Structures are given as structure tokens and as C-alpha cells.
Coordinates of C-alpha atoms in Angstrom, one line a residue:
M489 CA 0.0 0.0 0.0
I490 CA 1.1 3.6 -0.7
L491 CA 0.3 6.3 1.8
T492 CA 0.2 9.8 0.4
T493 CA 0.0 12.8 2.7
L494 CA -0.6 16.4 1.8
I495 CA 0.0 19.3 4.2
N496 CA 0.3 22.9 3.3
G497 CA 1.1 22.0 -0.3
N498 CA 3.9 19.5 0.7
R499 CA 3.3 16.0 -0.6
Q500 CA 5.0 12.9 0.8
T501 CA 4.5 9.2 -0.1
R502 CA 5.4 6.2 2.0
E503 CA 5.0 2.5 1.5
L504 CA 3.1 0.6 4.2
G505 CA 3.1 -3.2 4.8
E506 CA 0.5 -5.3 6.5
G507 CA -0.2 -4.4 10.1
L508 CA -1.8 -1.7 12.4
Y509 CA -0.7 1.9 12.2
V510 CA -1.6 4.4 14.9
I511 CA -2.0 7.9 13.4
G512 CA -1.4 10.9 15.7
R513 CA 1.1 13.4 16.9
G514 CA 2.3 11.2 19.8
E515 CA 5.9 9.9 19.8
G516 CA 4.6 6.3 19.8
C517 CA 2.5 6.7 16.6
R518 CA 3.8 4.9 13.5
I519 CA 2.3 7.6 11.3
R520 CA 3.1 11.0 13.0
L521 CA 1.2 14.1 12.0
D522 CA 2.7 17.1 13.8
A523 CA -0.2 19.5 14.0
P524 CA -2.0 20.9 17.1
E525 CA -5.4 19.8 15.7
V526 CA -4.2 16.2 15.7
S527 CA -4.8 14.2 18.9
E528 CA -1.9 12.2 20.5
R529 CA -3.5 9.1 19.2
H530 CA -6.0 10.2 16.6
A531 CA -6.9 7.2 14.4
I532 CA -5.8 3.7 13.6
L533 CA -5.2 2.3 10.1
T534 CA -5.4 -1.4 9.5
I535 CA -3.9 -3.0 6.4
R536 CA -4.6 -6.6 5.6
G537 CA -3.7 -7.8 2.1
D538 CA -5.0 -5.2 -0.4
Q539 CA -7.6 -3.9 2.0
A540 CA -7.3 -0.8 4.3
R541 CA -9.7 0.2 7.1
L542 CA -9.7 3.4 9.2
E543 CA -11.1 3.9 12.6
D544 CA -11.2 7.1 14.7
L545 CA -9.9 6.8 18.3
H546 CA -12.3 9.2 19.9
S547 CA -10.2 12.1 18.8
A548 CA -10.9 15.7 19.8
N549 CA -11.5 17.1 16.4
G550 CA -12.7 14.0 14.5
T551 CA -11.6 12.3 11.3
Y552 CA -13.2 13.1 8.0
V553 CA -13.6 10.7 5.0
N554 CA -14.6 12.3 1.7
G555 CA -15.9 15.3 3.8
D556 CA -18.0 13.3 6.2
M557 CA -17.1 12.8 9.9
L558 CA -16.1 9.2 10.5
T559 CA -18.4 7.6 13.1
E560 CA -17.4 3.9 12.6
S561 CA -14.6 2.1 10.8
A562 CA -14.5 2.6 7.1
T563 CA -12.9 0.8 4.2
L564 CA -10.6 3.0 2.2
T565 CA -10.2 2.9 -1.6
S566 CA -7.8 4.7 -3.9
S567 CA -10.4 7.4 -4.4
T568 CA -11.0 8.0 -0.7
V569 CA -9.7 11.3 0.7
V570 CA -9.1 11.3 4.5
Q571 CA -8.7 14.6 6.4
I572 CA -7.2 14.7 9.9
G573 CA -6.7 18.3 11.1
P574 CA -4.8 20.2 8.3
V575 CA -3.5 16.9 6.7
M576 CA -5.0 15.2 3.7
L577 CA -4.3 11.4 3.3
R578 CA -4.9 8.8 0.7
V579 CA -4.1 5.1 0.7
S580 CA -3.8 3.3 -2.6
S581 CA -2.4 0.1 -4.0
A582 CA -0.4 2.0 -6.6
P583 CA 1.4 5.4 -6.6
A584 CA -1.3 8.1 -6.2
V585 CA -2.0 10.5 -9.1
E586 CA -1.7 14.2 -8.6
E587 CA -4.4 15.7 -6.5
P588 CA -6.7 18.0 -8.5
A589 CA -6.2 21.6 -7.5
E590 CA -9.8 22.0 -6.4
R591 CA -9.5 19.1 -3.9
Q592 CA -6.7 20.9 -2.0
V593 CA -7.7 22.8 1.0
E594 CA -6.0 25.6 2.8
A595 CA -4.3 24.5 6.0
P596 CA -2.6 26.3 8.8
E597 CA 1.2 26.3 8.9
A598 CA 2.6 23.0 10.0
R599 CA 5.9 21.1 9.6
P600 CA 6.2 18.2 7.2
E601 CA 5.9 14.7 8.6
E602 CA 9.1 13.9 10.6
T603 CA 11.4 10.9 9.8
P604 CA 9.2 7.8 9.7
E605 CA 9.3 5.5 12.7
P606 CA 11.3 2.3 12.3
E607 CA 9.3 -0.3 10.4
T608 CA 9.3 -2.7 13.3
S609 CA 7.2 -1.9 16.3
P610 CA 5.6 -3.9 19.1
I611 CA 2.5 -4.4 16.9
D612 CA 4.4 -5.5 13.8
P613 CA 3.4 -9.1 12.9
Y614 CA 7.1 -10.0 12.2
Y615 CA 8.1 -8.7 15.6
T616 CA 5.3 -10.6 17.3
D617 CA 6.3 -13.8 15.6
V618 CA 10.0 -13.4 16.6
K619 CA 8.9 -12.7 20.2
R620 CA 6.7 -15.8 20.2
Q621 CA 9.5 -18.0 19.0
I622 CA 11.9 -16.7 21.7
Q623 CA 9.3 -17.3 24.4
R624 CA 8.8 -20.9 23.3
E625 CA 12.6 -21.5 23.4
L626 CA 12.8 -19.8 26.8
L627 CA 10.2 -22.1 28.3
R628 CA 12.1 -25.1 26.8
R629 CA 15.4 -24.0 28.4
L630 CA 14.0 -22.6 31.7
D631 CA 12.8 -25.5 33.9
L632 CA 10.5 -23.4 36.2
K633 CA 9.4 -26.4 38.2
R634 CA 12.9 -27.5 39.0
L635 CA 14.0 -24.0 39.9
T636 CA 11.0 -23.6 42.2
L637 CA 11.6 -26.9 44.0
S638 CA 15.3 -26.0 44.4
G639 CA 14.3 -23.0 46.5
V640 CA 15.1 -20.2 44.0
D641 CA 13.4 -17.0 45.1
K642 CA 11.6 -14.6 42.8
D643 CA 14.7 -12.4 42.2
G644 CA 16.8 -15.4 41.4
L645 CA 14.2 -16.7 39.0
E646 CA 14.0 -13.3 37.2
T647 CA 17.8 -13.1 37.0
T648 CA 18.0 -16.6 35.5
A649 CA 15.2 -15.8 33.0
R650 CA 16.9 -12.6 31.8
T651 CA 20.2 -14.5 31.3
K652 CA 18.5 -17.2 29.3
I653 CA 16.7 -14.6 27.1
R654 CA 19.9 -12.8 26.4
E655 CA 21.6 -16.1 25.4
I656 CA 18.8 -16.9 23.0
I657 CA 18.8 -13.5 21.4
D658 CA 22.6 -13.6 21.0
E659 CA 22.4 -17.0 19.3
V660 CA 19.8 -15.7 16.9
M661 CA 21.9 -12.7 16.1
D662 CA 25.1 -14.8 15.6
V663 CA 23.4 -16.8 12.9
G664 CA 21.9 -13.7 11.3
R665 CA 18.3 -14.7 12.0
L666 CA 17.2 -11.5 13.7
P667 CA 15.3 -9.3 11.2
E668 CA 16.7 -5.9 10.5
G669 CA 15.1 -3.0 12.5
I670 CA 14.5 -5.0 15.7
D671 CA 16.3 -3.6 18.7
P672 CA 17.6 -6.6 20.7
D673 CA 17.5 -4.7 24.0
I674 CA 13.8 -3.8 23.5
L675 CA 13.1 -7.4 22.4
E676 CA 14.8 -8.7 25.5
Q677 CA 12.8 -6.5 27.8
D678 CA 9.5 -7.3 26.0
V679 CA 10.1 -11.1 26.2
F680 CA 11.1 -10.7 29.9
N681 CA 8.0 -8.7 30.8
E682 CA 5.7 -11.2 29.1
A683 CA 7.5 -14.2 30.6
M684 CA 8.0 -13.0 34.2
R685 CA 5.9 -9.9 34.7
L686 CA 2.8 -8.4 33.2
G687 CA 4.0 -8.2 29.6
P688 CA 2.8 -5.2 27.6
L689 CA 0.9 -3.9 30.6
E690 CA 4.2 -3.0 32.4
D691 CA 4.7 0.2 30.3
L692 CA 1.1 1.2 30.8
L693 CA 1.2 0.7 34.5
A694 CA 4.3 2.8 34.7
D695 CA 2.6 5.6 32.7
D696 CA 1.2 8.1 35.3
S697 CA -1.1 9.6 32.6
V698 CA -3.0 6.3 32.3
S699 CA -5.8 5.8 34.9
E700 CA -7.4 2.6 33.6
I701 CA -6.3 -0.3 31.3
M702 CA -8.8 -2.5 29.4
V703 CA -7.5 -5.6 27.6
N704 CA -10.1 -6.8 25.1
G705 CA -8.4 -10.0 24.0
P706 CA -4.7 -10.2 23.0
E707 CA -4.8 -7.6 20.1
K708 CA -6.7 -4.7 21.6
I709 CA -5.6 -2.8 24.7
Y710 CA -7.5 0.4 25.5
V711 CA -6.4 2.9 28.1
E712 CA -8.1 5.9 29.8
R713 CA -6.3 9.2 29.8
N714 CA -7.8 12.3 31.2
G715 CA -11.2 10.6 31.3
K716 CA -11.1 9.7 27.6
L717 CA -10.6 6.2 26.1
E718 CA -8.0 5.5 23.4
L719 CA -6.5 2.5 21.8
S720 CA -2.9 1.7 22.9
A721 CA -0.2 0.5 20.5
Q722 CA 0.6 -2.4 22.9
Q723 CA -0.4 -6.0 22.2
F724 CA -0.1 -9.4 23.7
T725 CA 1.4 -12.3 21.6
D726 CA -1.7 -14.5 21.8
E727 CA -4.5 -15.5 24.2
A728 CA -2.2 -17.9 26.1
S729 CA -0.1 -14.9 27.0
V730 CA -3.1 -13.0 28.4
M731 CA -4.1 -16.1 30.4
A732 CA -0.6 -16.4 31.8
I733 CA -0.7 -12.7 33.0
I734 CA -4.1 -13.3 34.7
E735 CA -2.7 -16.3 36.5
R736 CA 0.3 -14.3 37.5
I737 CA -1.9 -11.7 39.1
V738 CA -4.4 -13.9 40.9
A739 CA -2.1 -16.8 42.1
P740 CA -0.3 -14.8 44.9
L741 CA -3.7 -13.8 46.3
G742 CA -4.9 -17.4 46.7
R743 CA -7.5 -17.0 44.0
R744 CA -8.2 -19.0 40.8
I745 CA -9.7 -18.5 37.4
D746 CA -10.7 -21.4 35.1
E747 CA -13.7 -22.7 33.2
S748 CA -15.5 -23.5 36.5
Q749 CA -14.8 -20.0 37.9
P750 CA -14.3 -17.9 34.7
Y751 CA -14.1 -14.4 36.4
V752 CA -12.2 -13.0 39.4
D753 CA -11.6 -9.8 41.3
A754 CA -8.0 -9.2 42.4
R755 CA -5.4 -6.5 43.0
L756 CA -1.9 -5.6 42.0
Q757 CA 0.9 -5.0 44.5
D758 CA 0.4 -1.3 44.3
G759 CA -3.3 -1.7 45.2
S760 CA -4.7 -1.3 41.7
R761 CA -8.0 -3.0 41.2
V762 CA -8.2 -5.9 38.7
N763 CA -11.1 -7.7 37.2
A764 CA -10.6 -10.6 34.7
I765 CA -13.1 -12.7 32.8
I766 CA -12.2 -15.5 30.4
P767 CA -13.9 -17.7 27.7
P768 CA -16.5 -19.2 27.5
L769 CA -18.1 -16.1 29.1
A770 CA -15.8 -13.6 27.3
L771 CA -16.4 -14.2 23.6
S772 CA -13.7 -11.8 22.4
G773 CA -11.0 -13.6 24.4
P774 CA -9.5 -13.2 27.9
T775 CA -10.5 -9.7 29.2
I776 CA -8.7 -7.7 31.9
T777 CA -9.8 -4.4 33.4
I778 CA -7.3 -2.6 35.7
R779 CA -8.3 0.5 37.7
K780 CA -5.1 2.2 38.6
F781 CA -4.6 4.2 41.8
S782 CA -2.3 7.1 42.3
K783 CA 1.1 6.2 43.6
E784 CA 0.8 9.1 46.1
A785 CA -2.4 9.6 48.1
L786 CA -4.4 12.6 46.8
T787 CA -4.8 15.5 49.3
T788 CA -7.5 18.0 49.9
A789 CA -5.5 20.6 47.9
D790 CA -5.4 18.1 44.9
F791 CA -9.2 17.8 45.0
I792 CA -9.6 21.6 45.1
R793 CA -7.1 22.0 42.2
F794 CA -9.0 19.4 40.1
G795 CA -12.3 21.2 40.8
T796 CA -13.8 18.1 42.6
W797 CA -15.0 20.4 45.4
N798 CA -14.0 23.7 47.1
Q799 CA -12.3 24.6 50.3
A800 CA -15.5 25.2 52.3
A801 CA -16.8 21.7 51.4
A802 CA -13.4 20.2 52.3
D803 CA -13.4 21.9 55.7
F804 CA -17.0 20.8 56.4
M805 CA -16.2 17.1 55.6
R806 CA -13.1 17.2 57.7
L807 CA -15.3 18.4 60.6
C808 CA -17.9 15.7 59.9
V809 CA -15.2 13.0 60.1
E810 CA -13.7 14.4 63.3
L811 CA -17.2 14.6 64.9
R812 CA -17.7 10.9 64.0
K813 CA -20.6 11.4 61.6
N814 CA -21.5 8.3 59.6
I815 CA -20.8 9.0 56.0
I816 CA -21.8 7.3 52.7
V817 CA -20.0 8.1 49.5
A818 CA -22.2 7.4 46.5
G819 CA -21.7 7.5 42.7
G820 CA -21.6 5.5 39.6
T821 CA -18.9 3.2 38.3
G822 CA -15.6 5.0 37.8
S823 CA -16.8 8.2 39.6
G824 CA -14.0 8.1 42.1
K825 CA -15.8 6.8 45.2
T826 CA -12.8 4.8 46.5
T827 CA -10.4 7.7 46.0
L828 CA -12.8 10.0 47.9
L829 CA -13.3 7.4 50.6
N830 CA -9.5 7.2 51.0
L831 CA -9.3 11.0 51.3
L832 CA -12.0 11.1 54.0
S833 CA -10.3 8.3 56.0
G834 CA -7.2 10.5 56.2
F835 CA -9.2 12.9 58.4
I836 CA -9.6 10.2 61.1
P837 CA -7.4 11.0 64.2
H838 CA -4.3 8.9 64.4
R839 CA -5.1 7.7 68.0
E840 CA -8.1 5.7 66.8
R841 CA -8.3 2.0 65.8
I842 CA -9.6 1.5 62.3
V843 CA -10.8 -1.8 60.7
T844 CA -11.1 -1.8 56.9
I845 CA -13.2 -4.4 55.1
E846 CA -12.9 -4.9 51.3
D847 CA -13.4 -7.4 48.5
A848 CA -9.9 -6.5 47.1
A849 CA -7.8 -4.4 49.5
E850 CA -7.4 -0.9 47.8
L851 CA -7.5 1.6 50.6
K852 CA -4.2 3.1 51.7
L853 CA -4.7 4.6 55.2
Q854 CA -1.9 6.6 56.7
Q855 CA -2.8 6.0 60.4
P856 CA -0.7 3.7 62.5
H857 CA -3.5 1.6 64.0
V858 CA -5.2 0.0 61.0
V859 CA -6.5 -3.6 60.7
R860 CA -7.1 -4.6 57.0
L861 CA -9.6 -7.4 56.3
E862 CA -10.2 -8.9 52.8
S863 CA -13.0 -11.3 51.7
R864 CA -12.2 -14.7 50.3
P865 CA -14.0 -16.6 47.5
A866 CA -14.9 -20.3 47.8
N867 CA -12.3 -22.9 46.9
I868 CA -12.5 -25.4 44.1
E869 CA -14.9 -27.5 46.2
G870 CA -17.2 -24.5 46.7
K871 CA -16.3 -24.2 50.4
G872 CA -14.3 -21.7 52.6
A873 CA -15.9 -18.5 51.3
V874 CA -15.7 -15.5 53.6
T875 CA -18.0 -12.7 52.6
I876 CA -18.0 -9.0 53.4
R877 CA -21.0 -9.6 55.7
D878 CA -19.0 -12.2 57.7
L879 CA -16.1 -9.7 58.1
V880 CA -18.4 -6.9 59.2
R881 CA -19.9 -9.1 61.9
N882 CA -16.4 -10.2 63.0
A883 CA -15.2 -6.6 63.0
L884 CA -17.7 -5.7 65.7
R885 CA -15.8 -8.0 68.0
M886 CA -12.4 -6.4 67.3
R887 CA -13.0 -3.2 69.3
P888 CA -12.9 -0.8 66.4
D889 CA -13.2 2.9 66.8
R890 CA -14.1 3.1 63.1
I891 CA -15.3 0.6 60.5
I892 CA -14.6 1.3 56.9
V893 CA -16.3 -0.9 54.3
G894 CA -14.9 -0.5 50.8
E895 CA -18.4 -1.0 49.2
C896 CA -21.8 -2.2 50.4
R897 CA -23.5 -4.1 47.6
G898 CA -25.6 -6.7 49.4
G899 CA -26.8 -8.1 52.8
E900 CA -23.8 -6.6 54.6
S901 CA -25.7 -3.2 54.4
L902 CA -27.9 -4.4 57.3
D903 CA -24.9 -5.2 59.5
M904 CA -23.3 -1.9 58.6
L905 CA -26.4 0.0 59.6
Q906 CA -26.6 -1.9 62.8
A907 CA -23.0 -1.1 63.6
M908 CA -23.6 2.6 63.0
N909 CA -26.5 2.4 65.4
T910 CA -24.8 0.5 68.1
G911 CA -21.9 2.8 69.1
H912 CA -19.6 2.5 66.0
D913 CA -20.1 6.1 65.0
G914 CA -17.8 7.6 62.4
S915 CA -18.1 4.6 60.0
L916 CA -17.6 5.1 56.3
T917 CA -18.6 3.2 53.2
T918 CA -19.5 3.5 49.5
V919 CA -22.7 2.7 47.6
H920 CA -23.5 2.6 43.9
A921 CA -26.2 5.2 43.4
N922 CA -27.1 8.0 41.0
S923 CA -28.1 10.6 43.6
P924 CA -28.3 11.1 47.3
R925 CA -32.0 10.2 47.3
D926 CA -31.2 7.1 45.3
V927 CA -28.9 6.0 48.1
I928 CA -31.9 5.6 50.4
S929 CA -33.7 3.3 48.0
R930 CA -30.5 1.3 47.3
L931 CA -29.9 0.7 51.0
E932 CA -33.5 -0.5 51.4
T933 CA -33.1 -3.0 48.6
M934 CA -29.7 -4.2 49.9
V935 CA -31.1 -4.7 53.4
L936 CA -33.8 -6.9 52.0
M937 CA -31.0 -8.9 50.3
S938 CA -29.9 -9.9 53.8
G939 CA -32.8 -12.3 54.0
M940 CA -34.4 -10.4 56.9
E941 CA -38.1 -9.7 56.1
L942 CA -38.3 -6.3 57.7
P943 CA -41.1 -3.8 57.0
S944 CA -40.2 -0.8 54.9
K945 CA -40.8 1.6 57.8
A946 CA -38.4 -0.3 60.1
I947 CA -35.7 -0.3 57.4
R948 CA -36.1 3.5 56.9
D949 CA -35.9 4.1 60.6
Q950 CA -32.6 2.2 60.7
I951 CA -31.3 4.3 57.8
A952 CA -32.4 7.6 59.2
S953 CA -30.8 7.0 62.6
A954 CA -27.6 5.5 61.2
V955 CA -26.7 7.7 58.2
D956 CA -25.7 11.3 58.8
I957 CA -24.0 12.5 55.5
I958 CA -24.2 11.4 51.9
I959 CA -21.7 12.6 49.4
H960 CA -22.6 12.1 45.7
E961 CA -19.8 12.0 43.2
A962 CA -20.0 11.7 39.4
R963 CA -17.8 11.4 36.4
L964 CA -19.0 14.0 33.8
S965 CA -19.0 13.9 30.0
D966 CA -15.6 15.6 29.8
G967 CA -14.0 12.9 32.0
S968 CA -13.8 15.1 35.1
R969 CA -14.9 13.8 38.5
K970 CA -16.8 16.2 40.7
V971 CA -18.8 16.0 44.0
M972 CA -22.3 16.8 42.8
A973 CA -23.9 17.2 46.3
I974 CA -23.2 16.9 50.0
S975 CA -26.5 16.1 51.7
E976 CA -27.5 15.6 55.3
V977 CA -30.1 13.0 56.5
T978 CA -32.1 15.0 59.1
G979 CA -34.6 12.3 60.2
M980 CA -38.1 11.0 59.4
E981 CA -41.4 12.6 58.6
G982 CA -44.1 10.0 58.7
S983 CA -42.7 7.1 56.6
Q984 CA -40.3 9.2 54.5
I985 CA -36.7 10.0 55.2
V986 CA -36.0 13.8 55.1
M987 CA -32.8 15.1 53.5
Q988 CA -31.3 18.5 52.8
D989 CA -28.6 19.5 50.4
L990 CA -25.8 21.5 52.0
F991 CA -23.5 21.9 49.0
V992 CA -24.2 21.3 45.3
F993 CA -22.4 21.6 42.0
E994 CA -24.1 23.9 39.5
Q995 CA -23.2 23.5 35.8
T996 CA -23.1 26.8 33.9
G997 CA -22.1 25.6 30.5
I998 CA -19.4 23.9 28.3
D999 CA -16.3 25.6 26.9
E1000 CA -14.9 25.3 23.3
R1001 CA -12.9 22.2 24.3
G1002 CA -15.9 20.4 25.7
R1003 CA -15.0 20.9 29.3
I1004 CA -17.8 21.3 31.9
L1005 CA -18.0 24.7 33.4
G1006 CA -19.7 25.3 36.7
R1007 CA -19.2 26.0 40.4
F1008 CA -19.5 24.2 43.7
K1009 CA -21.6 26.3 46.0
P1010 CA -23.5 26.1 49.4
T1011 CA -27.3 26.0 49.3
G1012 CA -27.8 28.4 52.2
L1013 CA -29.1 25.6 54.5
M1014 CA -27.3 25.0 57.8
P1015 CA -26.6 21.5 59.1
S1016 CA -29.0 20.4 61.8
F1017 CA -26.1 19.8 64.2
Y1018 CA -24.7 23.3 63.9
D1019 CA -26.1 24.4 67.2
Q1020 CA -24.3 21.5 69.0
L1021 CA -20.9 22.5 67.8
S1022 CA -20.3 25.2 70.3
T1023 CA -20.9 22.7 73.2
R1024 CA -18.1 20.7 71.7
G1025 CA -15.7 23.6 71.5
V1026 CA -16.0 23.9 67.7
N1027 CA -16.3 27.3 66.1
L1028 CA -17.6 27.0 62.6
D1029 CA -18.0 30.1 60.5
P1030 CA -21.7 30.2 59.4
R1031 CA -20.8 32.1 56.3
M1032 CA -19.4 29.0 54.6
F1033 CA -23.0 27.8 54.2
Q1034 CA -24.4 31.1 52.8
S1035 CA -25.4 30.9 49.2

């Protein structure tokens, strides 16, 4: 295939072989277009035989094919004109004819395309084939079972593996079998990562700009940057490699994944949350979703800088935690509930004993007196499961000053409410809900999941007396995460729970880049416990609640 690019009157041609070509202005793109209107990873071009297909990667300014914005993948012909920012592109099976003058468009000043990237990249089929052969030879030479039984530790195993990989690559180079353009050092690191660590995920995990990693089978790895999804240039060798990575993640945690248990929740050493699901449930191949967490705990100042909330809301929530108010953080998937829960837990005084209960331990508390509990799934015989509810009950006998449950999603909600009502004030948890009011109905539903046939009025009485503050957080359309409301549960009126919003986020518009504009403001209502603060020696400026 011949790729022809036209920018500011400058025409360049380049021959392309079979494979995937990421188009954008990022350094990792195989087709680099250096223009401000072009996204870091703008589109992906797939060439198979004499067919070329183009797909937009959720770019900021869009990709246009024959003047129409591309909304799904499209097959390109020699008469197809693609426009990406100021650049015109055409893919043909023969050298392109001159572009008619009327088809040329004026474009802003931009530099011609830089020197093309090396032909071989981690997604080149030849590179993948070489890597696969070296991995097979490594497994043949590296007797993992013998090394493990002989007492070799992890560091010793990795050192041995790296030595064997280097030997294999040197032998291939000595006989002239290593294709030109392949960097042996990069090849060595890629093979080592896939054989002993997390393969192509290692670079993505080390990239601080990536907040989430989604592996959709061996050939498609998507990442989230700044709240936006984009296709990564990384790939696994095959499905077996993805399965090996999943096993490497779950095995140290005592968990398993196979056809009888084809999905699992786990965590990485840094606390990042992992979910994996495999065939026959995952039709597109083994699928991994990794929710990364910041290497450094976010502070109140970070939340204010990000626009998640303001200083007045931060001061009020610090006061609520110190006054041992029971707090529920609510929101949808990916809204930042766990991150906010981690921040709130940092307000707990260091002299108190804290018990955390989670499915996969993610919270990183800085206090010295913390007991971390983690649930356990059933073994291969279907026995030995320890649920969140079991751990909540056990935590009540551990003399906790605070109980923090990573997420209430079932019958443990009843035990959590009872703990809040029986002297364990200051407890914190998260709930999936779309609004503060929705939290109440969700709690009612989850209490019924405990198997206790309680009347609705009794459940609402429990909720009204147990829950003090509900914080609702959401991820908006521009990818930003904001606290939408801080609400107080004030009691019961008849059979209904009464709530009042103390702080809310008010959206005022959207700027030219698609970012949400708005402000976080008080509603003018005072918390019901304001009059009690003076008796506790707390002086709170009432102006922070004024609209």
C-alpha cells in the first residue's frame, strides 16, 4: 500500500506493509502528524492484504472521510480522501496520481511529517512472531518447576530468566536470523516482561497519565487518559499470554480462574483493582480491566485543584469525620468513590483503631493503628468462602473505633447500619447510586437482600438514625470527576426520610474544548447539628453555608 500525505502543499509518499498503524502526533505513533489539531492518538489504520480500514480513536477534532465525519470504521479505496486536522491522506495500491487543485484545502502552517518511525514496532506481525519463538525457546530451556523446587526465590528466577533470554537473542543474532530493524534490547525487555511480569501492561502501569487499562483480547488494549478512552499501541502475543498474565496476578492472592470460575476480582501489589473474565463467558478472548490508583495519596488541595470540590466543602467534611458522623460516598462506576473514601479516611485522628473491610484491598490509610480485612472466595470444592458480611460481623468483636467498608453491595448493608446504630459512630462506606435520594432506596433494597423480612418503615428508621451525611460524586461527560452534592439526612417525617442538600455543583455551560463549566456552592441551609458545635468547642463560620 502507498500512503500519500498532503499538508500545506507539501506532498509525501510512503510504502506501508500489513499491520496496524496508529496515526497521531504522539511519539509512539507509527504515522506521525505534527499539528495541534491532531490528537496524541487520533486514528488507527489497519492494512490486511489489499484492504485498508480506518477507525477514529475518539479524537478531539474528528476524522473526515470524503468530507463526512467518521463515526465507525470505514474501508478506504484509492479514491477515498481522509482529512485529519490540516492533513489530507490517501491510501492506494499504486502510486497516487496528482491531487486536482480544487480538492486541495488551505491548511494552517505546519511542519512536514518527521522521519518515519522504524518499520518494526511492538504491533508489527514479524516482531510478534519473533517474540513468540523466543518465548517458546525460553520455556524449553527454563525449567521453572525444577528451579522452584530447588528454592530459587523470585529475584533469582528473574535473573536466570533474563540471562537465558539474552543467550537466545545472542544466538539468533550470531546466525543472522534476527530481522533488521528489531532492537535486541527492546526485544529482550518485552520477552522478559511477558514471561516473568505483566507483559505489555508494564509500560502502561508505569505511565502516570493512564488511569485505567482495558484488555479486550490479545490484540486490543485500550487505556483511559484524562477521562477519555483511546487504543494503545501495545499488544499481547496471543490468548495464552493473556491467560498467563491473569494467572500471575491472581495466584499470589490465593484466587483462581478457570472454566468453572471464569471471572475473578483481584489487586496488584500497588493496590490497583483488577477484574478478569475469560472464555467461554468472554467471547472476544480473555479480558482484563485494571483500575489504577495514584502512587501518592491525593490530598484536599489536589481535590480543590482538580475542581472536585471547594475549600468550604473540604473543611466541612473534615469536621464531619472528626465529629464521628456516619458518611456514605455514592456514585456510579468510575466516579472516584474509593479515591474520595481514601481521602476522607485521612481525616480520622491517628489515635483511633480502624478496621477496613474490602473485597480486594485498595484503601491506603496513613494511620498507624489499622487492621485490614479482605474477603475470600470459595475454593474449588465450593467451600471456605468468607463474605463482606462475615467480616463486618467479625469486625464488631475487634474493638474498632471506626469501621470502613470498601463497598456495600448486598446483605452486609444491614450489618453496617446496625454497627452505625450501636456505638460505632464515624463509620464510612461507599454505595453505587445516581443521587443522594437514590442511596436511600438502594440501601432499602440491599437490606432486603440480607434475608431479613423487615417492614419498609423499620428499614427506613434504621437508615435515618444511622446515616448522617451522603456525598454524591459523578464522572461528567468531559471525563472530570466532581462532587455533585453533599446532603444531610435529618430524620423521618411519617414514613419518609428527610434530607437536605448543604452543597451542590451547579453547571453553567461547556467551553470550546468540551469541558464542563460550573461552580460548587453552598445552598444556604445549615446542618442540623450546627447548634451543637459550640458545646463541643468547635467554632464554625456560618458564612461557609451562605449561598
